[in-house]
Amino acid sequence: MKFRKIDDKLSMRRPLVEEERLRPLEEGPDYDFEWSERVVEGADWTEAQGDGSLEGSLIRNSDLSGAVLSPFEVVDVAVDHSVLSNARWEQVTARRLEITESQLVGWQAQFSLVQDLYVADSRADFAGISIGTAKGPVVFERCRFTNATFLGDLSKAVFIECSFPGADFSRVANAKGCDLRRSELGGITGLMSLKGALITADQAVEIAGELATAAGFKLT
């Protein structure tokens, strides 16, 4: 098992993808698919629909914009340099999933269960990310979440060098332990739902006005 070190205290399991074993996947999603040890390279899955599972596989340089996958199980999967814009992933069980350098604008991801999710260097404006149960680390690094919406359980989430202008956290159910200390917090709405999240004293000063407004104070 490979591990990704996040910081001195946190590491997470990486997808177990053995590229030398992968077979090309030519067809697109359909209903009740079960794929393992596949490589999806340069595919056009725009507006595709289906349900099933993907395991030990790699998606690279592919277009999944507008695709609807529900329910969807992903285990040991890496997605790189791909487009998930306006796609809908619903009733998702995800274990050891990495998404890197991809377009996630408008991506609607509803995770029933998530464990070891890593999303990095991606633009996720207007995305909707919902987590039912988080069993392991959920890490977002160097991502932009303009006008995005977060829901559910963020207790295992770590945000590193992310920004959230206009992002809505008002429907977060559990933020205790959520680590926001290395991100820009300006512009967030729903700050009161982030009770229990980790921030620095400097961040608290920077968002003091927004916190006061969220708490119901009238600033004059």
Tab-separated table of C-alpha atoms in Angstrom:
chain	number	residue	atom	x	y	z
A	1	MET	CA	0.000	0.000	0.000
A	2	LYS	CA	1.337	3.434	-0.969
A	3	PHE	CA	0.898	6.435	1.293
A	4	ARG	CA	0.776	10.163	0.612
A	5	LYS	CA	2.234	12.334	3.371
A	6	ILE	CA	0.110	15.422	3.919
A	7	ASP	CA	2.012	16.908	6.852
A	8	ASP	CA	3.941	15.783	9.928
A	9	LYS	CA	0.813	14.334	11.512
A	10	LEU	CA	-1.303	13.133	8.606
A	11	SER	CA	-0.779	10.622	5.833
A	12	MET	CA	-3.319	8.850	3.671
A	13	ARG	CA	-3.506	5.762	1.530
A	14	ARG	CA	-3.056	6.247	-2.206
A	15	PRO	CA	-4.890	4.307	-4.904
A	16	LEU	CA	-3.323	0.977	-5.721
A	17	VAL	CA	-3.066	1.319	-9.501
A	18	GLU	CA	-0.556	-0.904	-11.315
A	19	GLU	CA	-0.252	0.687	-14.748
A	20	GLU	CA	1.550	-2.282	-16.274
A	21	ARG	CA	-1.505	-4.436	-15.561
A	22	LEU	CA	-4.113	-2.055	-16.972
A	23	ARG	CA	-6.117	-2.912	-20.074
A	24	PRO	CA	-7.583	-0.206	-22.320
A	25	LEU	CA	-11.275	0.465	-21.868
A	26	GLU	CA	-12.893	1.277	-25.180
A	27	GLU	CA	-16.593	1.449	-24.326
A	28	GLY	CA	-18.319	4.066	-22.214
A	29	PRO	CA	-20.431	3.593	-19.090
A	30	ASP	CA	-23.660	1.635	-19.249
A	31	TYR	CA	-25.926	0.200	-16.598
A	32	ASP	CA	-24.489	-2.281	-14.112
A	33	PHE	CA	-20.877	-2.074	-15.299
A	34	GLU	CA	-18.072	-3.721	-13.314
A	35	TRP	CA	-14.596	-2.707	-14.438
A	36	SER	CA	-11.249	-3.379	-12.817
A	37	GLU	CA	-7.631	-2.775	-13.835
A	38	ARG	CA	-8.580	-0.555	-16.778
A	39	VAL	CA	-7.076	2.586	-18.288
A	40	VAL	CA	-9.372	5.214	-19.768
A	41	GLU	CA	-7.199	7.438	-21.948
A	42	GLY	CA	-8.513	10.313	-24.052
A	43	ALA	CA	-12.115	9.106	-23.815
A	44	ASP	CA	-15.217	11.155	-24.581
A	45	TRP	CA	-17.863	10.266	-22.002
A	46	THR	CA	-19.788	13.525	-22.205
A	47	GLU	CA	-23.408	13.161	-21.069
A	48	ALA	CA	-22.913	9.413	-20.519
A	49	GLN	CA	-25.116	7.621	-17.998
A	50	GLY	CA	-24.607	4.468	-16.035
A	51	ASP	CA	-24.131	2.746	-12.697
A	52	GLY	CA	-21.608	0.290	-11.418
A	53	SER	CA	-18.085	0.003	-10.081
A	54	LEU	CA	-14.553	0.928	-11.115
A	55	GLU	CA	-11.561	-0.531	-9.299
A	56	GLY	CA	-7.766	-0.362	-9.631
A	57	SER	CA	-8.027	1.915	-12.651
A	58	LEU	CA	-6.778	5.140	-14.210
A	59	ILE	CA	-8.765	7.855	-16.003
A	60	ARG	CA	-6.507	10.313	-17.842
A	61	ASN	CA	-7.006	13.117	-20.371
A	62	SER	CA	-10.688	12.255	-20.664
A	63	ASP	CA	-13.929	14.241	-20.871
A	64	LEU	CA	-16.653	13.154	-18.458
A	65	SER	CA	-18.515	16.472	-18.514
A	66	GLY	CA	-22.222	16.064	-17.876
A	67	ALA	CA	-21.885	12.346	-17.161
A	68	VAL	CA	-24.328	10.878	-14.633
A	69	LEU	CA	-23.018	7.924	-12.600
A	70	SER	CA	-25.447	6.680	-9.937
A	71	PRO	CA	-24.915	4.621	-7.878
A	72	PHE	CA	-21.160	4.511	-8.339
A	73	GLU	CA	-18.430	2.671	-6.432
A	74	VAL	CA	-14.804	3.728	-6.953
A	75	VAL	CA	-11.951	1.871	-5.259
A	76	ASP	CA	-8.274	2.522	-5.977
A	77	VAL	CA	-8.897	4.962	-8.831
A	78	ALA	CA	-6.827	7.903	-10.082
A	79	VAL	CA	-8.325	10.648	-12.274
A	80	ASP	CA	-5.815	13.004	-13.889
A	81	HIS	CA	-6.064	15.918	-16.345
A	82	SER	CA	-9.721	15.200	-17.010
A	83	VAL	CA	-12.986	17.146	-17.203
A	84	LEU	CA	-15.780	16.375	-14.750
A	85	SER	CA	-17.575	19.686	-15.207
A	86	ASN	CA	-21.351	19.471	-14.647
A	87	ALA	CA	-21.070	15.729	-14.076
A	88	ARG	CA	-23.210	14.107	-11.379
A	89	TRP	CA	-21.783	11.381	-9.202
A	90	GLU	CA	-24.539	10.179	-6.881
A	91	GLN	CA	-24.721	7.532	-4.143
A	92	VAL	CA	-20.947	7.222	-4.372
A	93	THR	CA	-18.816	4.915	-2.270
A	94	ALA	CA	-15.204	6.018	-2.689
A	95	ARG	CA	-12.130	4.420	-1.193
A	96	ARG	CA	-8.672	5.615	-2.193
A	97	LEU	CA	-9.690	8.044	-4.921
A	98	GLU	CA	-7.374	10.744	-6.290
A	99	ILE	CA	-8.418	13.540	-8.643
A	100	THR	CA	-5.610	15.791	-9.874
A	101	GLU	CA	-5.304	18.742	-12.262
A	102	SER	CA	-8.874	18.375	-13.471
A	103	GLN	CA	-11.822	20.642	-14.259
A	104	LEU	CA	-14.571	20.210	-11.663
A	105	VAL	CA	-16.702	23.276	-12.432
A	106	GLY	CA	-20.294	22.434	-11.555
A	107	TRP	CA	-19.375	18.894	-10.496
A	108	GLN	CA	-22.074	17.460	-8.224
A	109	ALA	CA	-20.591	14.751	-6.023
A	110	GLN	CA	-22.744	13.013	-3.418
A	111	PHE	CA	-20.583	10.643	-1.397
A	112	SER	CA	-22.490	8.188	0.770
A	113	LEU	CA	-19.186	6.912	2.151
A	114	VAL	CA	-15.699	8.270	1.535
A	115	GLN	CA	-12.262	7.187	2.725
A	116	ASP	CA	-8.894	8.493	1.542
A	117	LEU	CA	-10.077	11.052	-1.000
A	118	TYR	CA	-7.459	13.435	-2.408
A	119	VAL	CA	-8.358	16.282	-4.794
A	120	ALA	CA	-5.584	18.636	-5.913
A	121	ASP	CA	-4.799	21.449	-8.339
A	122	SER	CA	-8.348	21.577	-9.622
A	123	ARG	CA	-10.927	24.284	-10.261
A	124	ALA	CA	-14.237	23.439	-8.601
A	125	ASP	CA	-16.300	26.610	-9.003
A	126	PHE	CA	-20.060	26.025	-8.514
A	127	ALA	CA	-19.376	22.438	-7.430
A	128	GLY	CA	-21.598	20.712	-4.896
A	129	ILE	CA	-19.785	18.284	-2.592
A	130	SER	CA	-21.821	16.251	-0.120
A	131	ILE	CA	-20.342	13.710	2.296
A	132	GLY	CA	-22.623	11.362	4.195
A	133	THR	CA	-19.989	9.496	6.197
A	134	ALA	CA	-16.223	10.073	6.172
A	135	LYS	CA	-14.217	7.094	7.447
A	136	GLY	CA	-10.779	8.422	6.541
A	137	PRO	CA	-8.925	11.530	5.344
A	138	VAL	CA	-10.541	13.835	2.798
A	139	VAL	CA	-7.922	16.261	1.489
A	140	PHE	CA	-8.341	19.182	-0.913
A	141	GLU	CA	-5.098	20.878	-1.935
A	142	ARG	CA	-4.633	23.980	-4.106
A	143	CYS	CA	-8.258	23.995	-5.252
A	144	ARG	CA	-10.557	26.911	-6.014
A	145	PHE	CA	-14.157	26.666	-4.804
A	146	THR	CA	-15.815	29.865	-6.014
A	147	ASN	CA	-19.576	29.674	-5.269
A	148	ALA	CA	-19.251	25.989	-4.380
A	149	THR	CA	-21.508	24.271	-1.841
A	150	PHE	CA	-20.424	21.830	0.873
A	151	LEU	CA	-22.821	19.555	2.749
A	152	GLY	CA	-22.685	16.829	5.340
A	153	ASP	CA	-19.675	15.499	7.233
A	154	LEU	CA	-16.451	17.522	6.921
A	155	SER	CA	-14.942	16.186	10.145
A	156	LYS	CA	-12.153	14.375	8.258
A	157	ALA	CA	-11.547	17.157	5.728
A	158	VAL	CA	-8.300	19.060	5.327
A	159	PHE	CA	-8.090	22.087	3.029
A	160	ILE	CA	-4.600	23.184	1.982
A	161	GLU	CA	-4.020	26.384	-0.008
A	162	CYS	CA	-7.649	26.484	-1.125
A	163	SER	CA	-9.887	29.509	-1.648
A	164	PHE	CA	-13.663	29.792	-1.181
A	165	PRO	CA	-15.028	33.105	-2.508
A	166	GLY	CA	-18.811	32.872	-2.249
A	167	ALA	CA	-18.712	29.239	-1.098
A	168	ASP	CA	-21.628	28.050	1.055
A	169	PHE	CA	-20.986	25.878	4.110
A	170	SER	CA	-24.382	26.468	5.744
A	171	ARG	CA	-25.508	22.848	5.313
A	172	VAL	CA	-22.421	21.244	6.824
A	173	ALA	CA	-23.605	18.884	9.559
A	174	ASN	CA	-20.283	18.125	11.251
A	175	ALA	CA	-17.147	20.262	11.013
A	176	LYS	CA	-15.458	19.214	14.243
A	177	GLY	CA	-11.792	18.660	13.374
A	178	CYS	CA	-12.062	20.054	9.842
A	179	ASP	CA	-8.677	21.690	9.161
A	180	LEU	CA	-8.896	25.067	7.432
A	181	ARG	CA	-5.678	26.536	8.832
A	182	ARG	CA	-3.815	26.658	5.536
A	183	SER	CA	-6.518	28.162	3.329
A	184	GLU	CA	-8.069	31.535	2.505
A	185	LEU	CA	-11.367	31.909	4.354
A	186	GLY	CA	-12.572	35.220	2.947
A	187	GLY	CA	-15.975	35.181	1.274
A	188	ILE	CA	-17.348	32.051	2.946
A	189	THR	CA	-21.035	31.962	3.853
A	190	GLY	CA	-22.426	29.677	6.521
A	191	LEU	CA	-19.518	30.207	8.887
A	192	MET	CA	-21.615	29.260	11.930
A	193	SER	CA	-21.947	25.724	10.549
A	194	LEU	CA	-18.162	25.331	10.790
A	195	LYS	CA	-18.221	25.158	14.579
A	196	GLY	CA	-15.370	22.941	15.749
A	197	ALA	CA	-13.205	23.501	12.648
A	198	LEU	CA	-9.537	24.357	13.104
A	199	ILE	CA	-8.419	27.872	12.151
A	200	THR	CA	-5.546	30.094	13.252
A	201	ALA	CA	-5.750	33.227	15.393
A	202	ASP	CA	-4.762	35.313	12.352
A	203	GLN	CA	-7.586	33.797	10.316
A	204	ALA	CA	-10.042	34.572	13.106
A	205	VAL	CA	-8.999	38.222	12.985
A	206	GLU	CA	-9.305	38.338	9.193
A	207	ILE	CA	-12.873	37.000	9.188
A	208	ALA	CA	-13.992	38.710	12.406
A	209	GLY	CA	-16.476	40.902	10.565
A	210	GLU	CA	-17.990	37.998	8.676
A	211	LEU	CA	-18.231	35.962	11.866
A	212	ALA	CA	-19.956	38.826	13.652
A	213	THR	CA	-22.448	39.208	10.806
A	214	ALA	CA	-23.097	35.446	10.761
A	215	ALA	CA	-23.725	35.564	14.512
A	216	GLY	CA	-26.374	38.227	14.017
A	217	PHE	CA	-24.494	41.349	15.068
A	218	LYS	CA	-25.155	44.549	13.149
A	219	LEU	CA	-21.903	46.245	12.224
A	220	THR	CA	-21.929	50.037	12.081
